[in-house]
Coordinates of C-alpha atoms in Angstrom, one line a residue:
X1 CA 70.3 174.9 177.8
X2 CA 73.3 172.9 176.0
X3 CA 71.8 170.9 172.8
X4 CA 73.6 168.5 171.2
X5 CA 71.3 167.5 167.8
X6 CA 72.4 164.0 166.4
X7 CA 70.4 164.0 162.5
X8 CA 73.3 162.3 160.3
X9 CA 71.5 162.7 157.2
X10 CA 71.0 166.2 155.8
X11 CA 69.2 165.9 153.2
X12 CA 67.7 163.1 150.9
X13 CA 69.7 161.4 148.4
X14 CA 69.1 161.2 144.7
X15 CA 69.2 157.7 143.3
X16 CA 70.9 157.0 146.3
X17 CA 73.6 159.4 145.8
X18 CA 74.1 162.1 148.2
X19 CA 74.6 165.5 146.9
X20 CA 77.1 167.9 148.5
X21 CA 76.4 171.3 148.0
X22 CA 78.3 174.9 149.0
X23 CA 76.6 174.9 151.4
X24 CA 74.3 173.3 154.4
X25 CA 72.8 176.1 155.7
X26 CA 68.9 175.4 153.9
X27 CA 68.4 172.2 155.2
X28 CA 65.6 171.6 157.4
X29 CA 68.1 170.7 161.0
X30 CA 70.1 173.7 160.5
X31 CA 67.0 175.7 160.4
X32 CA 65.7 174.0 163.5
X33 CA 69.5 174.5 165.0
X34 CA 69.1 177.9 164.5
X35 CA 65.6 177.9 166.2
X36 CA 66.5 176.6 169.1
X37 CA 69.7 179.4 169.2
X38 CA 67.3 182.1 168.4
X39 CA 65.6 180.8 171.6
X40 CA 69.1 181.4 173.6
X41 CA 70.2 177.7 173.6
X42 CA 73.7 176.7 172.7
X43 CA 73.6 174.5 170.0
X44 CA 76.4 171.7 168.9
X45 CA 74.8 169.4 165.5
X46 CA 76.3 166.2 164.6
X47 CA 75.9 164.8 160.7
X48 CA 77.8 162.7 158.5
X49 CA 80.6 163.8 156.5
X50 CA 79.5 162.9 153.6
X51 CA 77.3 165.8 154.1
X52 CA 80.1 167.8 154.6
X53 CA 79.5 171.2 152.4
X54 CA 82.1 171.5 149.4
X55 CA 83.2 175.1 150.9
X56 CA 83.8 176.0 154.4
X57 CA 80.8 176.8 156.6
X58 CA 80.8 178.9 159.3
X59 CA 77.9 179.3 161.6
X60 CA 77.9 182.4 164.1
X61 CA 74.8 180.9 165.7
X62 CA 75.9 177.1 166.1
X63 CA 78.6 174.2 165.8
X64 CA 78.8 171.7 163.4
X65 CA 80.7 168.9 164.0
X66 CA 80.8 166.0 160.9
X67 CA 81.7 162.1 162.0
X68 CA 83.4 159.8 159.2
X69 CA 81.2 156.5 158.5
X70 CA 81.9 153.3 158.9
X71 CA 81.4 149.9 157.3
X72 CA 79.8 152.3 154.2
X73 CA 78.7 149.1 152.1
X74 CA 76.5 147.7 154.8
X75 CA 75.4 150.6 156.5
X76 CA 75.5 153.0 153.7
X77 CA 75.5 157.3 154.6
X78 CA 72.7 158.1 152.6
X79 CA 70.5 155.6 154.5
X80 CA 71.8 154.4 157.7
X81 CA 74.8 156.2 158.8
X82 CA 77.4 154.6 161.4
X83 CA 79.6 157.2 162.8
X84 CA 82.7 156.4 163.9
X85 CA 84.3 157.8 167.2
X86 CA 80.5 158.9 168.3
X87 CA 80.8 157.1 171.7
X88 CA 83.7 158.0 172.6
X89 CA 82.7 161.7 172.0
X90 CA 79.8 161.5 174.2
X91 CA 81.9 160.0 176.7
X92 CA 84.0 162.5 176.9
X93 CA 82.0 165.2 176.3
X94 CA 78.5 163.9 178.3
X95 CA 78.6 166.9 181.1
X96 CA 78.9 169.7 178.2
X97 CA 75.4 168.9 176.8
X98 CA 71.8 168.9 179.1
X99 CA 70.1 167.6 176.1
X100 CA 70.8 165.3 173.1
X101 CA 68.1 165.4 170.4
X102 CA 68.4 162.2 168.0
X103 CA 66.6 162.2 165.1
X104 CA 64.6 158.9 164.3
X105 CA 64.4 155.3 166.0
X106 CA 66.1 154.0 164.1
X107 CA 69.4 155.5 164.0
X108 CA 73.2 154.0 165.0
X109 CA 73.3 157.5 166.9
X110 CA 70.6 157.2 168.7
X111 CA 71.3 153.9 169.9
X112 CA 75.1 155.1 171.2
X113 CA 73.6 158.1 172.5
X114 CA 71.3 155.9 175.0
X115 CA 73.9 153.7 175.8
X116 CA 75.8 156.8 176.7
X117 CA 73.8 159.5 177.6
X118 CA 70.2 158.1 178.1
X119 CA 68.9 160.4 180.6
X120 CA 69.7 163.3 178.2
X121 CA 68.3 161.8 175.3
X122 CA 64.9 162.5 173.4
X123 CA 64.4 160.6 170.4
X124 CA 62.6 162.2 167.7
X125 CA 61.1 160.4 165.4
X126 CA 59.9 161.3 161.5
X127 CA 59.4 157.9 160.1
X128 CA 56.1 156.3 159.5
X129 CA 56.9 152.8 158.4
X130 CA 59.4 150.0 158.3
X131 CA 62.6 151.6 155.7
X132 CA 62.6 148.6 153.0
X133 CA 66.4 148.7 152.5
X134 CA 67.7 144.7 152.2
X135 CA 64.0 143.8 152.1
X136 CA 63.3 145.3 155.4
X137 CA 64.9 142.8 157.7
X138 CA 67.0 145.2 159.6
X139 CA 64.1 147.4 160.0
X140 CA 62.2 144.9 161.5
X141 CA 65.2 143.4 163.3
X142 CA 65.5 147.2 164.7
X143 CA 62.1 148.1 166.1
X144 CA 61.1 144.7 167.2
X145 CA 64.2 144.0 169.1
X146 CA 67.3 146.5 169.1
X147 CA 65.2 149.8 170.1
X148 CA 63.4 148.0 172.6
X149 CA 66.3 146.9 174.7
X150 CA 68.5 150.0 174.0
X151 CA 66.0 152.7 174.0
X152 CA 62.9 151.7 176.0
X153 CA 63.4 154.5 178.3
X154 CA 63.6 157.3 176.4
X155 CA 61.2 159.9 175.6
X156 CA 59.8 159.7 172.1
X157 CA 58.5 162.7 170.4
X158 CA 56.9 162.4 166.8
X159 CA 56.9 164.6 164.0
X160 CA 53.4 163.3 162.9
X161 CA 50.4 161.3 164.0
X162 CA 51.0 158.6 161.4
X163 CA 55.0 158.6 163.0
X164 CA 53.3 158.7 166.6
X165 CA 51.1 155.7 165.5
X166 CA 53.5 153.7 164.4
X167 CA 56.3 153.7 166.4
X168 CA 54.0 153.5 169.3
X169 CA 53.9 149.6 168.3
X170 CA 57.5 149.1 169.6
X171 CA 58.2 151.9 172.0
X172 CA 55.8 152.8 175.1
X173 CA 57.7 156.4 176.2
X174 CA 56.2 157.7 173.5
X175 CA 54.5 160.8 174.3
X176 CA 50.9 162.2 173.5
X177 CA 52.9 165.9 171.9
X178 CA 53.2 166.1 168.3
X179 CA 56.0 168.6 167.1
X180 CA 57.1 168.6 163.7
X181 CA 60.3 170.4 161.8
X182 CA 59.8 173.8 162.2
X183 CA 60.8 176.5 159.0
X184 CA 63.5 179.1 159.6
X185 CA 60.7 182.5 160.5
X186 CA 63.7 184.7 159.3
X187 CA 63.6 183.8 155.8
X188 CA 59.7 182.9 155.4
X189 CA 57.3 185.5 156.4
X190 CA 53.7 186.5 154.8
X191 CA 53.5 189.4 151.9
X192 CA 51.1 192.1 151.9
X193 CA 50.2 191.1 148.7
X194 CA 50.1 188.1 146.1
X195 CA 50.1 187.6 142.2
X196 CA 48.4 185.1 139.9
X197 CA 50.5 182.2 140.2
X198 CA 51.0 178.8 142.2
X199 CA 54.2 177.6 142.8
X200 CA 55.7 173.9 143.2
X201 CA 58.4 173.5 145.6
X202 CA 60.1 169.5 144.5
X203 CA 63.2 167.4 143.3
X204 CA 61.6 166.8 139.9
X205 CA 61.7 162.9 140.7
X206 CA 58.9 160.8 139.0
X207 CA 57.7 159.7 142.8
X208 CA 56.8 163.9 143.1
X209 CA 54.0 163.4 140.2
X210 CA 54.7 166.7 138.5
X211 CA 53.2 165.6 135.5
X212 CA 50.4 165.1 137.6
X213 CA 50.1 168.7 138.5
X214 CA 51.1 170.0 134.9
X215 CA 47.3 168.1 134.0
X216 CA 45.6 169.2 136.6
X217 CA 46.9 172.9 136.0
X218 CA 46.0 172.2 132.7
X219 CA 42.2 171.7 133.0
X220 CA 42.1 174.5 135.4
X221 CA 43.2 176.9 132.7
X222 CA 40.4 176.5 130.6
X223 CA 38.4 178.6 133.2
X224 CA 38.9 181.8 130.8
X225 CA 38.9 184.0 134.1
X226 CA 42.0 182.1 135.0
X227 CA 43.9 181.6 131.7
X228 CA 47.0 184.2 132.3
X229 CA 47.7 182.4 135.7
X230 CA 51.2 180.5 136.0
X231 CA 52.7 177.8 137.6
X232 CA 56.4 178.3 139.0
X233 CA 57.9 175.1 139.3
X234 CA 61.3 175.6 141.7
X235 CA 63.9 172.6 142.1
X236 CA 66.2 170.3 139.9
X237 CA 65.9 166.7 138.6
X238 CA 66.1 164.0 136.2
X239 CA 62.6 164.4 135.3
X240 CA 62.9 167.7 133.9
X241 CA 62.8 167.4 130.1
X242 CA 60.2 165.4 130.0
X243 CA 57.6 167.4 132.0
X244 CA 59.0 170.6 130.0
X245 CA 58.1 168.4 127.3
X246 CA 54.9 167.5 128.7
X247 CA 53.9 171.0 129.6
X248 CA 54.1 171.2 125.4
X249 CA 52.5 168.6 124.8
X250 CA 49.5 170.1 127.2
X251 CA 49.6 173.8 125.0
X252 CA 50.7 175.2 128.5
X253 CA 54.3 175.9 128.3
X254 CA 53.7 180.1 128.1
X255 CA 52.2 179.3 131.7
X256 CA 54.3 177.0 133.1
X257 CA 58.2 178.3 134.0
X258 CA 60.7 176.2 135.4
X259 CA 63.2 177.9 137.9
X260 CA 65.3 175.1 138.5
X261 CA 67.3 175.1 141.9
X262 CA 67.3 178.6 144.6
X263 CA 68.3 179.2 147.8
X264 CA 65.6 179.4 150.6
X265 CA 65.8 182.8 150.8
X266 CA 64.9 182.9 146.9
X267 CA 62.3 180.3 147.3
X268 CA 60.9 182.1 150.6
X269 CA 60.3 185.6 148.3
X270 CA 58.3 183.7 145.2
X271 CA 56.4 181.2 147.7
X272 CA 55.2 184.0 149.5
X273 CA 53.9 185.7 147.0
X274 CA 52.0 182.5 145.6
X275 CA 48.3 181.9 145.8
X276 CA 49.1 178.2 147.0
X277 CA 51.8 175.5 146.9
X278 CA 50.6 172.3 145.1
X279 CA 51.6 168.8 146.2
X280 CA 50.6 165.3 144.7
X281 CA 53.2 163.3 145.5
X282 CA 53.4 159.6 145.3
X283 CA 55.5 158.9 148.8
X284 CA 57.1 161.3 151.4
X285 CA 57.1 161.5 155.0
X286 CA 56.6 165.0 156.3
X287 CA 57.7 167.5 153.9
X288 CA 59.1 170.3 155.0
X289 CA 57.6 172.6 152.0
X290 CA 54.6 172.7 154.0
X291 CA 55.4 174.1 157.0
X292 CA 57.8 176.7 154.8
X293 CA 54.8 177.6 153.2
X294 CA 52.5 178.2 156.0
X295 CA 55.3 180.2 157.7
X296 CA 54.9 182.2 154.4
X297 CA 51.6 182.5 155.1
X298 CA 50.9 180.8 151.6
X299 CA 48.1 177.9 151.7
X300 CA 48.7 174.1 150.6
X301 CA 47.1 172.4 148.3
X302 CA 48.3 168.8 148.8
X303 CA 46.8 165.1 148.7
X304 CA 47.1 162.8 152.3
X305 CA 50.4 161.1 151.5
X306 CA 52.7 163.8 153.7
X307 CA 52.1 162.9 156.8
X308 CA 52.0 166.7 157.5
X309 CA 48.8 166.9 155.3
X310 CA 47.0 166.6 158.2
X311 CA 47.5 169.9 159.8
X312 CA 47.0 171.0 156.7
X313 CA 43.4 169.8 156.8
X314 CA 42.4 170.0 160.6
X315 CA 43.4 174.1 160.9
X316 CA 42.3 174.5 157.6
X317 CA 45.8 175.9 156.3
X318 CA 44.9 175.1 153.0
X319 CA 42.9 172.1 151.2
X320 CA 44.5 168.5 151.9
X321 CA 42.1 165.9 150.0
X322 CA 43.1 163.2 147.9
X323 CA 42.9 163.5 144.1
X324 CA 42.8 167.3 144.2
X325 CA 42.1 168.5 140.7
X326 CA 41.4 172.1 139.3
X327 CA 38.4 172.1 141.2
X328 CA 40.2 172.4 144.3
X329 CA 42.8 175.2 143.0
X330 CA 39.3 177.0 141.8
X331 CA 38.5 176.9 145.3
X332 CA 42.1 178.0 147.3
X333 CA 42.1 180.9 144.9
X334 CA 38.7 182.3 145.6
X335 CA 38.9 181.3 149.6
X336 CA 42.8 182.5 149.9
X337 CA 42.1 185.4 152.6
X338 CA 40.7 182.4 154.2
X339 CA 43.2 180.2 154.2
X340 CA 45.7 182.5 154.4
X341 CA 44.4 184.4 157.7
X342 CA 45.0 180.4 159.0
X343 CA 48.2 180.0 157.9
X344 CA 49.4 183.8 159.9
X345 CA 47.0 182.7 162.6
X346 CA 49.1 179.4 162.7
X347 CA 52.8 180.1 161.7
X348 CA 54.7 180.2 165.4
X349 CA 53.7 176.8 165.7
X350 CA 55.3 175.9 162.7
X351 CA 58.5 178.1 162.9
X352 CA 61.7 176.7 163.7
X353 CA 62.0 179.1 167.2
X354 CA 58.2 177.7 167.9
X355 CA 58.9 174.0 167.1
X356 CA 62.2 174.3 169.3
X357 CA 60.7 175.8 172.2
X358 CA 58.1 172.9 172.2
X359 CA 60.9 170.3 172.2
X360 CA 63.0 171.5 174.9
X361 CA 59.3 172.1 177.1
X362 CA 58.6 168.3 176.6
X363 CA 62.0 167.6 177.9
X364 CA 61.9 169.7 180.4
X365 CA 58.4 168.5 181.5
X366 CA 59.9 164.5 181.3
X367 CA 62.4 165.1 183.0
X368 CA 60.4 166.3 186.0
X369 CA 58.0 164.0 185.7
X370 CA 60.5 160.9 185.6
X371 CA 62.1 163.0 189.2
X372 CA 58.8 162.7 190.7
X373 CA 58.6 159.1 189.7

C-alpha cells in the first residue's frame, strides 16, 4: 500500500520554541514511518520545515517531504502548523497514495486532505482536550463547527480511550479500535538480564515533576536492602540545576546521575536494562516513553495523567496508580519477572510494525464496509 503520513509537528516545543536537531530520525512518526515500511508499505511523511533537521537526512526506508508555513504569527509551527502548497500537492499527487494518515482533528492538514482526498483519509487522533492556545476559542471554533462540516466522513482512530472519548463529542466515524504510537522494535528489545537501577526518560520541564520523583526515590532508599540502587535520569532541560541541587539537598546525589540528552538507540540499551521507568508527570497526553519501554520489556511505574497509563494498568505492564510513592517501587522491584513477562507477552502490540499493521487493517476494513454501504 502507498501511505502518505501528514504529522506537521515532530516533536514538542520548549517554551514554545521548536528545537531542530541533526537529526529526525528518533521521533515517534518516523518510527511509526518506518513500521509501516518494515510491513512492505511505501511510505511518503509530510512535516513542517521548521522541523527540518540542521544536516541532511536521508532515509533508505521512506520520503520526507517538509512544507513552509504560513501566516506563522497566527497559526504558529509549533502549535498549529499551516502548510503552504499542501493542496495543491494532493491534487496533483492524489492517485500516488491509497492512504493518507493525518495526525489529530484538529490539524490545517487534515482539513485540506478531506477536502482533497477524503476517501483516502483516516484521521488519527492523540488529543484529549480542547488546546488552550488564544483562550481556546479556535479549539472550540474547530471541533464544534469546522471538523464537523469538513471531516464528518472520515474514519477516526484514537490513540487512547480518553482521545476516543472526547473526540467522540464532535465526530460520529469514530471507531470502537484503539491504536496508539507504536516504538521502533529495532532499537528497543528486552535484556536477558537487569541491574539495580530505575531510569527516567523526560525534558527536565517543571510540568514532568522530577523533583517529585527525586523524593519519592528518596524515601525508598532508606529500605537498607535497597540503598546502593540508582536512579538514571536521561534528557535535557531548564530544570536541571535545580533538581541536581535538589538531589543534594535530599543526601542522594551518589545515587542519582544525570545523563542529559542520547539517542534512542542509547536510551533503548540503559532502559532495557532498568528495573522500571518512573513517571509523575503533571500533564501529557500519551507519552511515548511508555510504549518504548514495554517494547524494552521494562515495566512502568507511572500515575493516570498519560492517557497511555491505562494499558499500563489493565495488562498489568507495570503499576499505574496515582500518587505512587516508594511503596510502589518496593513492589515493581520485587514483582518485576511479573511485570516484565507482561511487558514481552505484550510488546508487538506496542511496536511500531504492530501499531502500523493495525492502522492500515482498520482502513482496509472501512473501506469495505463503507463499499458494502
Amino acid at each position: 500500500m502507498r501511505i502518505l503520513i501528514l504529522n506537521f509537528i515532530l516533536s514538542t516545543a520548549v517554551d514554545g520554541r521548536i528545537i531542530r536537531r541533526d537529526s529526525n530520525s528518533d521521533t515517534m512518526i518516523y518510527a511509526m514511518a518506518r513500521g509501516f515500511a518494515h510491513n512492505g508499505h511505501s511510505v511518503t511523511l509530510a512535516a513542517a520545515e521548521e522541523y527540518k533537521p540542521l544536516t541532511d537526512e536521508r532515509h533508505k526506508d521512506f520520503e520526507v517531504i517538509y512544507f513552509p508555513s504560513r501566516y506563522k504569527r497566527i497559526a504558529k509551527p509549533a502549535l498549529l502548523p499551516w502548510p503552504k502548497g499542501l493542496g495543491h500537492y494532493l491534487r496533483q499527487h492524489a492517485d500516488d497514495f491509497d492512504m493518507i494518515l493525518s495526525v489529530e482533528a484538529f490539524s490545517f492538514p487534515t482539513i485540506i486532505a478531506a477536502r482533497n482526498c477524503r476517501s483516502k483519509l483516516l484521521v488519527w487522533q492523540e488529543m484529549a482536550f480542547m488546546q488552550h492556545f488564544m483562550g481556546g476559542v479556535p479549539a472550540k471554533l474547530w471541533y464544534r463547527f469546522i471538523a464537523p462540516l469538513f471531516i464528518r466522513k472520515a474514519p477516526v482512530i484514537a490513540q487512547s480511550g480518553k482521545a476516543r472519548e472526547f473526540i467522540s463529542r464532535y465526530l460520529h466515524n469514530v471507531r470502537e479500535t484503539i491504536i496508539g504510537h507504536g516504538s521502533d522494535g529495532e532499537i528497543f528489545y528486552p535484556s536477558d538480564t537487569t541491574d539495580d537501577y530505575f531510569v527516567v526518560i523526560s525534558m527536565l520541564v517543571a510540568r514532568k515533576q522530577i523533583d517529585r520523583i527525586l523524593e519519592k526515590f528518596s524515601r525508598f532508599l532508606t529500605n537498607t536492602k535497597y540503598k546502593n540502587f540508582r536512579l538514571r535520569i536521561i534528557g535535557e532541560g531548564p530544570e536541571m540545576n535545580s533538581l541536581k541541587q535538589k538531589a543534594d539537598t535530599l543526601g542522594i546525589s551518589d545515587n542519582v546521575s544525570f545523563e542529559g540528552f542520547m539517542s534512542h538507540s542509547d536510551i533503548a540499551g540503559i532502559s532495557r536494562r532498568a528495573k522500571a521507568l518512573l513517571i509523575d508527570t503533571r500533564q501529557d497526553n500519551n507519552m511515548v516513553t511508555v510504549p518504548e519501554s514495554i517494547v524494552n520489556g521494562t515495566p512502568v511505574l507511572t500515575n493516570m495523567i498519560p492517557n497511555n497509563a491505562v494499558f499500563v494498568h489493565d495488562l498489568s505492564l507495570g503499576i499505574a496508580r496515582e500518587q505512587w510513592d516508594w511503596e510502589e517501587m518496593l513492589d515493581i522491584i520485587e514483582n518485576n519477572d511479573f511485570y516484565r513477562s507482561n511487558c514481552l507477552k505484550h510488546r508487538h502490540s506496542f511496536s511500531n510494525y504492530g501499531c502500523a499493521e493495525a492502522l492500515v487493517d482498520t482502513f482496509i476494513k472501512n473501506k469495505e464496509q463503507s463499499t458494502l454501504n
